[in-house]
């Protein structure tokens, strides 16, 4: 089959996702507006009003209700999607666990934004990173194209019979959601072909085969085994994620993997990063390479299930790894991604040093010189014989404002 | 010591150098200005009335706290030079409840929008009214979620257009005043933002009254609601509300309907008395509540929802 003529659109990240949702044309969309996700809900409402999709669109009275309605719809057997951000994501919390434990293949777009307080509407990854243990598959996009591509792939992954887990896909609030970037969409027919029809498992609306969803498990029930089954599904998801990505590559020429390495083959120092900052990091890697520094980068595409084997292999030869976290885990040894990477590399021999960096909380800008500074720390550490401190290093942090007092 | 002339000259110089202060400046966090409200928005008028009411009430400023949720009206707390708490979406009332219980002698105000108070926070509203917690809740009803760009809210009239109901709202809205009264609020009033004096008086009454008070203000949102429904500027919208408004003090709140085609019922609908949560709490604490079910001579601690 001939490839479609390249048709590049200038869209916001939210428009890219709304376009993907239009092409997917799910049975039900339940959502509640929250900055910076709102645009998706609005655009979708317009598509419904214009008769461009056959979706039942539900405007709930909160995110808790939006996710509850999504769960109800998915349990009934509908292909269901929703979208949220930040506090909305936090309000969905208890339902996230319900969706994953009932194995409902809901697809949710999460536009990454900081959590309160103080109230902050800008980008960081605290929201979705906080949901990492909720049993959802998590895929992080870097740019507009990936927001679109991940949304399409998410449907296939969630509904795959080996997986049957909800999938959330993320991209950075404002940086991607509100800013305009290039998008090469697929033709509607090709998306339909790729997505295929949905075959729900044990749907409530199959009235010939009545089922009960989510009752009390009894005093000595099978809760434990149920949780193990969820984790087994997560393990099977590695293969499915890759298979779906490969199939997508055959369709589009855009190849995705569990991780997204850049100039890593002979790197001595490398940065691990999530989201749109990968673009800035690539620029810095190129600049450092031009100066003769053997710098590399890996972007985390899939965070759950965490591809620890892939990371262990990819970072095998690297002396010092810096992990840039755009969320913190207060009181832990470092940020959430740092902890994962450090654990993943523990069995490597030789074992690379892994250093935690925190950046961009509450939308604080990250500049090339900040990333250069991080590479500087890695370079310095690589030259030393002894291991350096694994204290958190903050990029573009302002001094003053009581920090000195707290440090006492 | 300076002579009077010197002082006058100095004052004059200062007056010339600085723009004239707003009479409510001492109540405002001027360091947070300019505010974020749009031109033509009704919140400014409500905010002005609230400042006047706070002054008129004579309540010591140190003993007033204001709590607000998320949304355009939610920004009020941040602009007031009082103890203020800007909470998460929908949770202003539970925060305020905690505040009131911890410091019962203080006056606690809640200022938020229709979306925050009645959609995501609806559950808290009905229970606070049922408990009759001594709070004053001010709801700026602009008929949509203004801050996120004009989505459908539980106040949006049937058929009205918003960004999430582009061809018209399929749902019926709440009558918030009726809801408040049914849940047991002891003070319920509704005005439009052009009823500045009535509104101010209502706010004073609500603030100085013991029990759960609810004051609703129908306010124009020209930027999102007005534009989507082709209702003109903020002034046009305010006039639209005002012209259709009819004052019906004391009417049964169930009949105090917002019928945008005919008339918008405003006025003071409920001004009654019944024991507050803290009154009853004290009663139970002192083991004076009696034995349930109560005998006739020992009942009416929770009754008194009659509208007057």
XYZ file of C-alpha atoms in Angstrom:
716
model
C 0.000 0.000 0.000
C 1.317 3.437 -0.895
C 2.084 5.825 1.949
C -0.294 8.741 2.342
C 0.825 12.086 0.984
C 2.497 14.012 3.792
C -0.011 16.480 5.041
C 1.556 18.560 7.797
C -0.767 20.553 10.000
C 0.108 23.248 12.512
C -1.852 22.357 15.639
C -1.721 22.581 19.401
C -1.050 19.372 21.314
C -4.662 19.326 22.409
C -5.865 19.719 18.824
C -3.635 16.813 17.832
C -5.278 14.604 20.458
C -8.791 15.791 19.606
C -8.046 14.844 15.985
C -6.885 11.397 17.077
C -10.040 11.022 19.163
C -12.195 12.059 16.222
C -10.599 9.351 14.106
C -10.927 6.762 16.862
C -14.571 7.781 17.326
C -15.023 6.058 20.701
C -18.466 5.030 21.903
C -18.337 7.184 25.020
C -16.310 10.200 26.152
C -16.869 11.471 29.695
C -14.911 14.491 30.791
C -14.679 17.543 32.975
C -12.767 20.660 31.951
C -9.477 21.564 33.617
C -6.663 23.787 32.431
C -4.677 22.918 30.286
C -6.711 19.917 29.096
C -9.965 21.875 28.540
C -9.381 22.419 24.832
C -9.704 18.662 24.174
C -13.117 18.544 25.864
C -14.312 21.607 23.989
C -13.081 20.455 20.614
C -14.648 17.075 21.192
C -17.961 18.628 22.228
C -17.921 20.536 18.942
C -17.200 17.349 16.978
C -20.145 15.670 18.664
C -22.365 18.688 17.967
C -21.285 18.754 14.325
C -22.080 15.072 13.929
C -18.464 14.275 13.019
C -18.368 11.438 15.549
C -20.981 9.022 16.831
C -19.797 9.314 20.447
C -22.038 9.693 23.479
C -20.466 12.714 25.166
C -21.029 13.157 28.898
C -20.155 16.388 30.706
C -19.729 15.218 34.285
C -19.799 17.447 37.378
C -16.265 16.549 38.484
C -13.344 14.362 37.456
C -14.369 11.828 40.058
C -17.678 11.516 38.242
C -16.026 11.644 34.815
C -13.862 8.629 35.601
C -16.780 6.871 37.318
C -18.892 7.370 34.202
C -16.003 6.149 32.037
C -15.772 3.011 34.171
C -19.513 2.449 33.889
C -19.395 2.876 30.128
C -16.356 0.634 29.741
C -17.901 -2.058 31.941
C -21.012 -1.893 29.773
C -18.807 -2.733 26.806
C -18.198 0.678 25.246
C -14.898 1.905 23.859
C -14.349 4.741 26.308
C -12.003 7.714 26.457
C -11.462 10.692 28.739
C -8.888 13.389 29.399
C -7.699 15.329 32.414
C -4.847 17.162 34.146
C -3.366 17.861 37.542
C -5.984 18.215 40.305
C -8.515 16.494 38.088
C -6.210 13.527 37.836
C -5.752 13.594 41.602
C -9.509 13.648 42.122
C -9.819 10.545 39.928
C -7.424 8.680 42.203
C -9.614 6.006 43.732
C -11.255 5.321 40.382
C -7.904 4.809 38.649
C -7.456 1.683 40.734
C -11.014 0.572 39.997
C -10.524 0.928 36.238
C -7.312 -1.097 36.209
C -8.459 -3.820 38.591
C -11.628 -4.434 36.567
C -9.397 -4.633 33.495
C -11.299 -1.950 31.623
C -9.376 -0.706 28.581
C -10.135 2.992 29.056
C -7.820 5.403 27.262
C -7.091 8.671 29.014
C -5.098 11.678 27.885
C -3.291 13.369 30.759
C -1.940 16.817 30.028
C 0.847 17.132 32.575
C 0.521 19.933 35.096
C 1.744 20.520 38.637
C -0.296 19.630 41.717
C -1.365 22.212 44.322
C -0.265 23.850 46.524
C 0.370 26.606 46.186
C -2.021 26.681 43.273
C -0.028 26.358 40.101
C -1.322 25.693 36.611
C 1.959 25.075 34.811
C 3.713 21.970 33.601
C 5.392 19.339 35.653
C 4.885 15.587 35.914
C 3.655 15.318 39.512
C 0.116 14.384 38.463
C 0.663 11.309 36.301
C 3.860 10.254 38.053
C 1.819 10.104 41.245
C -0.521 7.635 39.527
C 2.287 5.262 38.625
C 1.128 2.539 41.022
C -2.527 2.666 39.998
C -2.209 -0.192 37.512
C -2.495 1.914 34.364
C -0.074 1.675 31.477
C 1.710 5.018 31.163
C 3.141 6.363 27.917
C 4.844 9.764 27.765
C 4.936 11.749 24.545
C 7.495 14.376 23.671
C 5.775 16.509 21.070
C 2.576 17.046 19.108
C 3.116 14.137 16.749
C 3.752 11.770 19.628
C 0.677 12.977 21.499
C -1.336 11.965 18.434
C 0.547 8.750 17.745
C 0.449 7.605 21.377
C -3.285 8.256 21.565
C -3.905 5.939 18.598
C -1.563 3.254 19.883
C -3.032 3.464 23.386
C -6.363 2.119 22.149
C -4.722 -0.940 20.600
C -2.578 -1.619 23.665
C -5.430 -1.231 26.146
C -7.772 -3.501 24.204
C -5.197 -6.169 23.385
C -6.430 -9.494 24.797
C -3.047 -10.083 26.485
C -3.281 -6.768 28.306
C -6.804 -5.447 28.922
C -5.590 -2.598 31.097
C -6.397 1.102 30.974
C -3.777 3.273 29.305
C -2.940 6.888 30.023
C -0.778 8.836 27.635
C 0.822 12.083 28.633
C 2.336 15.212 27.165
C 3.546 18.439 28.709
C 0.992 21.077 29.654
C 1.337 24.358 27.720
C 4.724 23.414 26.233
C 2.895 20.932 24.004
C -0.802 21.252 24.902
C -1.139 24.934 24.104
C 1.819 25.607 21.823
C 1.563 25.006 18.102
C 3.656 22.310 16.470
C 3.669 20.134 13.366
C 1.390 17.117 13.023
C 1.198 14.626 10.199
C -2.118 12.919 10.736
C -3.116 9.610 9.230
C -6.057 9.269 6.900
C -9.274 8.376 8.666
C -9.556 5.049 6.859
C -6.050 4.019 7.873
C -6.751 4.880 11.503
C -9.948 2.846 11.397
C -8.015 -0.031 9.922
C -5.295 0.260 12.556
C -7.699 0.597 15.493
C -10.152 -2.044 14.322
C -13.470 -2.877 15.949
C -13.674 -3.293 19.715
C -14.487 -6.674 21.212
C -15.300 -6.122 24.890
C -14.726 -8.973 27.338
C -17.625 -9.839 29.647
C -19.566 -6.635 29.001
C -22.514 -5.810 31.235
C -24.712 -5.212 28.201
C -24.311 -8.812 27.065
C -27.650 -9.634 28.646
C -27.450 -13.320 27.667
C -24.415 -13.698 29.937
C -25.011 -11.590 33.032
C -21.940 -10.734 35.092
C -21.313 -8.852 38.318
C -18.529 -6.307 38.285
C -16.614 -5.350 41.402
C -18.479 -6.945 44.310
C -17.012 -7.572 47.751
C -14.415 -10.278 47.429
C -15.388 -12.018 50.663
C -13.386 -12.322 53.849
C -10.951 -14.831 52.372
C -11.303 -14.047 48.700
C -9.031 -13.832 45.718
C -7.915 -10.211 46.005
C -4.238 -11.191 46.209
C -4.402 -13.405 43.117
C -6.316 -10.693 41.320
C -3.476 -8.237 41.954
C -0.899 -10.744 40.711
C -2.962 -11.167 37.549
C -2.821 -7.415 37.009
C 0.928 -7.483 37.281
C 1.172 -10.398 34.859
C -0.845 -8.326 32.397
C 1.673 -5.510 32.887
C 4.507 -7.914 32.072
C 2.757 -9.072 28.920
C 2.284 -5.421 27.992
C 6.016 -4.977 27.185
C 5.638 -7.178 24.133
C 2.299 -5.697 23.141
C 3.651 -2.145 23.426
C 6.494 -3.055 21.089
C 4.302 -5.000 18.668
C 1.802 -2.169 18.385
C 4.658 0.320 17.918
C 6.131 -1.869 15.147
C 2.802 -2.172 13.395
C 2.391 1.586 13.687
C 5.838 2.054 12.171
C 4.867 -0.054 9.162
C 1.873 2.220 8.719
C 3.591 5.562 9.247
C 7.332 5.105 9.113
C 7.547 6.487 12.650
C 9.221 3.873 14.843
C 8.675 3.933 18.575
C 10.127 1.735 21.294
C 9.810 1.401 25.039
C 12.643 3.894 25.351
C 13.891 6.566 22.983
C 17.729 6.708 22.963
C 19.767 9.425 21.270
C 23.517 9.216 20.470
C 23.854 6.664 23.223
C 25.954 3.986 21.485
C 29.344 5.271 22.618
C 28.189 7.725 25.307
C 30.138 7.990 28.540
C 27.687 10.299 30.200
C 23.958 10.285 29.572
C 20.794 11.996 30.690
C 17.475 10.234 31.182
C 14.512 12.535 30.664
C 10.720 12.443 30.244
C 8.557 14.610 28.011
C 9.245 17.716 25.967
C 12.571 18.484 27.665
C 13.995 15.658 25.543
C 14.028 18.093 22.622
C 16.180 20.597 24.516
C 18.412 17.791 25.759
C 19.040 16.548 22.198
C 20.204 20.025 21.262
C 22.645 20.078 24.183
C 23.878 16.575 23.348
C 24.665 17.725 19.816
C 26.496 20.794 21.097
C 28.548 18.709 23.526
C 29.315 16.111 20.872
C 30.630 18.928 18.664
C 33.008 19.776 21.502
C 34.126 16.168 21.745
C 32.161 15.256 24.885
C 30.694 11.767 24.633
C 27.219 12.737 25.765
C 23.984 10.860 25.126
C 20.349 10.834 26.105
C 17.445 8.453 26.663
C 13.861 9.562 26.772
C 11.483 7.494 28.862
C 8.552 6.691 26.589
C 6.878 3.972 28.626
C 6.959 4.483 32.371
C 4.508 1.699 33.304
C 5.357 -1.054 32.823
C 8.863 0.291 33.448
C 11.251 -1.163 30.845
C 14.044 -1.859 33.303
C 15.678 -4.580 31.144
C 15.815 -2.236 28.184
C 17.326 0.544 30.297
C 19.878 -1.802 31.848
C 21.052 -2.807 28.366
C 20.918 0.658 26.858
C 22.932 2.244 29.670
C 25.340 -0.707 30.097
C 28.433 1.149 28.863
C 27.646 4.572 30.329
C 29.836 5.728 33.224
C 27.527 8.304 34.792
C 23.787 8.650 34.241
C 21.913 11.807 35.252
C 18.166 11.460 35.676
C 16.084 14.592 35.160
C 12.865 14.379 37.154
C 10.065 16.886 36.647
C 8.380 15.642 39.844
C 9.768 14.857 43.244
C 9.158 12.069 45.702
C 9.540 13.902 48.970
C 11.736 12.053 51.394
C 12.880 9.482 48.850
C 16.465 9.137 47.686
C 15.624 11.072 44.530
C 12.896 11.737 41.998
C 10.612 8.912 40.830
C 12.366 8.303 37.515
C 15.746 8.386 39.268
C 14.632 5.644 41.651
C 13.506 3.456 38.759
C 16.685 3.951 36.763
C 18.926 3.397 39.752
C 17.092 0.181 40.582
C 17.222 -0.935 36.939
C 21.015 -0.503 36.808
C 21.758 -2.189 40.127
C 22.597 -5.553 38.546
C 24.815 -4.033 35.847
C 28.517 -4.806 36.004
C 30.191 -2.363 35.977
C 27.438 -0.445 37.710
C 27.072 3.130 36.368
C 26.737 6.018 38.784
C 23.217 7.459 38.761
C 22.674 11.037 39.904
C 19.321 12.712 40.608
C 18.367 16.076 39.152
C 15.099 17.868 39.770
C 13.928 20.523 37.329
C 10.926 22.401 36.035
C 8.580 22.019 39.025
C 5.493 24.196 38.630
C 6.535 25.164 35.120
C 9.965 26.576 35.971
C 11.769 27.037 32.658
C 14.516 24.684 31.645
C 17.147 26.159 29.361
C 19.911 24.488 27.344
C 22.474 25.924 29.778
C 20.667 24.200 32.674
C 21.009 20.856 30.919
C 24.594 21.716 30.030
C 25.178 22.296 33.720
C 23.760 18.848 34.470
C 26.046 17.296 31.865
C 28.905 19.235 33.502
C 28.166 17.488 36.803
C 28.102 14.106 35.044
C 31.337 14.847 33.207
C 33.028 15.857 36.448
C 31.812 12.693 38.159
C 32.989 10.525 35.245
C 36.540 11.848 35.660
C 36.680 10.985 39.359
C 37.766 7.675 40.751
C 35.476 7.863 43.770
C 31.710 8.071 43.466
C 30.145 11.495 43.986
C 27.280 12.439 46.290
C 23.803 11.363 45.196
C 22.125 14.371 46.765
C 19.471 15.951 44.598
C 20.746 18.669 42.288
C 18.237 21.311 41.288
C 18.298 22.985 37.892
C 17.317 26.649 37.595
C 16.365 26.910 41.264
C 16.172 30.429 42.693
C 18.084 31.101 45.862
C 16.612 32.678 48.984
C 12.914 32.439 49.806
C 13.479 30.539 53.030
C 15.464 27.684 51.517
C 18.457 28.598 53.681
C 16.223 28.471 56.722
C 14.894 25.024 55.744
C 18.419 23.747 55.174
C 19.453 24.506 58.769
C 7.809 69.126 64.745
C 6.382 70.095 61.387
C 4.043 73.026 61.015
C 0.541 72.379 59.654
C 1.484 74.138 56.410
C 4.479 71.890 55.916
C 2.353 68.834 56.495
C -0.316 70.029 54.062
C 2.276 70.734 51.390
C 3.818 67.325 51.890
C 0.425 65.641 51.682
C -0.427 67.562 48.530
C 2.834 66.524 46.956
C 2.128 62.929 47.847
C -1.364 63.110 46.433
C -0.014 64.500 43.202
C 2.704 61.907 42.975
C 0.470 58.898 43.607
C -2.810 57.986 41.972
C -5.779 58.489 44.227
C -6.289 55.521 46.498
C -9.450 53.454 46.241
C -11.642 53.901 49.340
C -11.400 50.152 49.965
C -7.651 49.984 49.546
C -7.097 48.957 53.145
C -9.185 45.844 52.466
C -7.363 44.968 49.273
C -4.145 43.170 48.555
C -3.056 45.930 46.199
C 0.221 44.075 45.655
C -1.809 41.443 43.794
C -3.322 43.985 41.404
C -4.120 44.190 38.541
C -6.732 41.487 38.995
C -7.508 38.839 36.396
C -11.217 39.541 35.920
C -12.315 40.439 32.405
C -13.751 43.832 31.431
C -17.512 43.702 31.910
C -17.383 40.850 34.418
C -19.875 41.066 37.262
C -17.496 39.805 39.931
C -15.959 43.244 40.437
C -19.324 44.691 41.476
C -19.983 41.791 43.825
C -16.498 42.150 45.254
C -17.096 45.876 45.792
C -20.389 45.134 47.559
C -18.641 42.557 49.717
C -15.983 45.082 50.764
C -18.656 47.620 51.639
C -20.620 44.979 53.519
C -17.561 43.935 55.510
C -17.090 47.555 56.563
C -20.779 48.103 57.263
C -21.065 44.941 59.329
C -18.731 46.452 61.901
C -17.161 43.050 62.436
C -13.534 43.216 63.545
C -11.395 42.599 60.461
C -9.038 40.411 62.437
C -11.881 37.996 63.032
C -13.068 37.610 59.448
C -11.695 34.894 57.235
C -12.550 34.282 53.623
C -12.272 30.937 51.880
C -12.698 30.401 48.175
C -12.507 27.576 45.705
C -11.320 27.472 42.116
C -12.652 29.634 39.348
C -13.003 33.315 38.541
C -14.817 34.114 41.789
C -12.340 31.885 43.596
C -9.774 34.604 43.055
C -11.564 36.858 45.565
C -9.757 35.345 48.543
C -6.408 36.232 47.033
C -7.283 39.901 46.605
C -8.629 40.522 50.111
C -6.478 41.884 52.868
C -8.034 39.447 55.335
C -7.073 35.988 56.492
C -7.802 34.045 53.364
C -7.540 30.534 52.088
C -7.627 29.603 48.421
C -8.551 25.935 48.406
C -8.792 23.184 45.826
C -11.682 22.924 43.377
C -15.008 22.453 45.141
C -13.632 22.247 48.672
C -14.120 25.785 49.957
C -17.030 24.799 52.221
C -15.302 21.879 53.980
C -12.209 24.035 54.543
C -14.428 26.790 55.914
C -16.249 24.272 58.118
C -12.964 23.242 59.692
C -12.009 26.859 60.147
C -15.321 27.686 61.818
C -15.158 24.723 64.176
C -11.602 25.578 65.177
C -12.455 29.223 65.798
C -16.216 29.486 66.403
C -16.080 33.160 67.425
C -14.788 34.212 63.993
C -16.818 35.102 60.919
C -16.140 32.777 58.023
C -17.068 33.760 54.482
C -17.030 31.500 51.473
C -16.909 33.153 48.064
C -17.023 31.015 44.974
C -18.753 30.413 41.709
C -21.702 28.269 40.697
C -19.425 25.630 39.194
C -17.217 25.286 42.209
C -20.021 25.357 44.791
C -22.641 23.274 43.021
C -20.902 20.938 40.557
C -17.659 19.598 41.896
C -18.457 20.830 45.418
C -22.220 20.270 45.421
C -22.146 17.602 48.078
C -20.423 19.890 50.555
C -22.955 22.652 50.021
C -25.999 20.536 50.818
C -24.436 19.059 53.942
C -23.185 22.368 55.302
C -26.709 23.767 54.873
C -28.214 20.684 56.506
C -25.870 20.997 59.488
C -26.530 24.728 59.624
C -22.871 25.589 60.039
C -22.481 29.292 60.689
C -20.988 30.226 57.321
C -21.840 32.929 54.805
C -21.659 31.536 51.297
C -21.558 34.033 48.435
C -22.133 32.499 45.050
C -21.392 34.522 41.949
C -23.559 32.764 39.403
C -22.326 33.537 35.891
C -24.157 30.587 34.333
C -21.036 28.748 33.168
C -17.469 27.741 34.029
C -15.902 31.071 33.190
C -12.276 30.495 34.014
C -11.735 27.410 31.883
C -13.362 29.138 28.935
C -17.111 28.789 29.282
C -18.203 25.185 29.671
C -21.617 23.951 30.760
C -22.274 24.261 34.505
C -25.145 23.168 36.770
C -26.462 26.733 36.428
C -26.462 26.866 32.626
C -30.042 27.373 31.418
C -31.632 24.671 29.290
C -30.812 25.360 25.650
C -28.021 27.861 26.347
C -24.827 27.518 24.359
C -21.462 26.901 25.962
C -18.232 25.474 24.617
C -19.271 21.977 25.696
C -22.889 22.444 24.591
C -22.334 24.148 21.233
C -25.896 23.549 20.039
C -27.584 24.110 23.387
C -27.563 22.663 26.877
C -29.568 19.448 27.179
C -29.738 19.603 30.976
C -31.978 21.577 33.319
C -30.165 23.824 35.794
C -30.517 23.862 39.569
C -32.481 26.502 41.392
C -29.723 27.106 43.921
C -31.860 29.203 46.268
C -34.472 26.501 46.484
C -31.773 23.894 47.017
C -30.218 25.936 49.816
C -33.583 26.435 51.512
C -34.590 22.784 51.178
C -31.297 21.739 52.705
C -31.906 23.968 55.704
C -30.123 27.270 55.081
C -31.464 29.946 57.423
C -30.726 32.886 55.143
C -31.254 32.780 51.402
C -31.187 35.733 49.025
C -30.563 36.324 45.340
C -29.724 39.541 43.504
C -28.227 40.540 40.215
C -24.925 42.382 40.183
C -26.786 45.621 39.412
C -28.747 45.385 42.683
C -25.672 46.716 44.455
C -27.429 48.199 47.495
C -29.784 45.283 48.078
C -26.871 42.943 47.648
C -24.724 44.859 50.107
C -27.539 44.851 52.678
C -28.069 41.141 52.182
C -24.381 40.481 52.653
C -24.367 42.463 55.902
C -27.414 40.530 57.150
C -25.931 37.220 56.098
C -22.590 37.947 57.725
C -24.041 39.080 61.008
C -26.605 36.287 61.148
C -25.928 33.028 62.929
C -26.395 29.953 60.789
C -25.851 28.939 57.202
C -26.437 31.914 54.919
C -26.522 31.792 51.161
C -26.386 34.851 48.928
C -26.452 34.327 45.189
C -25.601 36.983 42.653
C -26.508 36.680 39.002
C -23.494 38.212 37.298
C -22.598 38.798 33.668
C -19.835 36.798 32.038
C -19.571 38.569 28.679
C -16.314 36.883 27.669
C -17.599 33.338 27.548
C -21.312 33.007 28.337
C -22.397 36.298 26.841
C -20.397 35.879 23.671
C -21.572 32.311 23.027
C -25.199 33.371 23.461
C -24.876 36.700 21.625
C -25.921 38.727 24.634
C -23.611 41.642 24.039
C -21.229 43.387 26.395
C -21.003 43.052 30.154
C -23.224 46.100 30.540
C -25.786 44.653 28.105
C -25.809 41.405 30.009
C -26.117 43.120 33.395
C -29.013 45.168 32.008
C -30.576 42.011 30.551
C -30.561 40.440 34.025
C -31.686 43.602 35.768
C -34.557 44.391 33.405
C -36.013 40.931 33.747
C -35.562 40.802 37.498
C -38.525 41.074 39.821
C -38.106 41.490 43.549
C -40.214 39.011 45.491
C -39.058 39.122 49.087
C -40.270 36.228 51.178
C -41.523 34.173 48.256
C -41.249 30.374 48.556
C -37.764 29.702 47.108
C -39.231 26.924 44.956
C -41.093 29.640 43.115
C -38.044 31.899 42.924
C -37.213 30.733 39.437
C -34.770 32.063 36.905
C -36.815 32.212 33.738
C -34.681 34.127 31.286
C -37.573 34.540 28.846
C -39.930 36.093 31.405
C -38.567 37.054 34.770
C -35.708 36.423 37.109
C -36.936 36.297 40.678
C -34.630 38.069 43.122
C -35.015 39.100 46.728
C -34.600 37.780 50.224
C -36.388 34.444 50.371
C -35.432 32.937 53.710
C -34.521 34.617 56.983
C -35.258 32.099 59.699
C -33.679 30.733 62.829
C -32.819 27.253 63.927
C -30.003 25.915 66.097
C -26.653 25.865 64.373
C -24.316 22.905 64.295
C -22.327 24.439 67.123
C -25.465 25.020 69.233
C -26.419 21.379 68.890
C -22.859 20.260 69.339
C -22.794 22.073 72.663
C -26.085 20.460 73.613
C -24.783 16.976 72.897
C -21.485 17.722 74.611
C -23.379 18.739 77.758
C -25.532 15.581 77.409
C -28.630 17.779 77.243
C -30.014 16.465 74.006
C -32.487 14.126 75.689
C -33.472 10.654 74.669
C -34.375 9.963 71.052
C -37.139 9.632 69.927
C -37.969 12.828 71.795
C -41.151 13.263 73.738
C -43.279 16.187 72.675
C -42.144 18.608 75.364
C -38.532 18.063 74.403
C -38.175 18.308 70.651
C -37.496 21.232 68.501
C -33.714 21.448 68.373
C -33.526 20.796 64.667
C -36.852 22.100 63.436
C -37.544 25.587 62.170
C -37.048 25.404 58.456
C -40.125 27.559 57.875
C -39.595 30.259 55.308
C -40.609 33.726 56.256
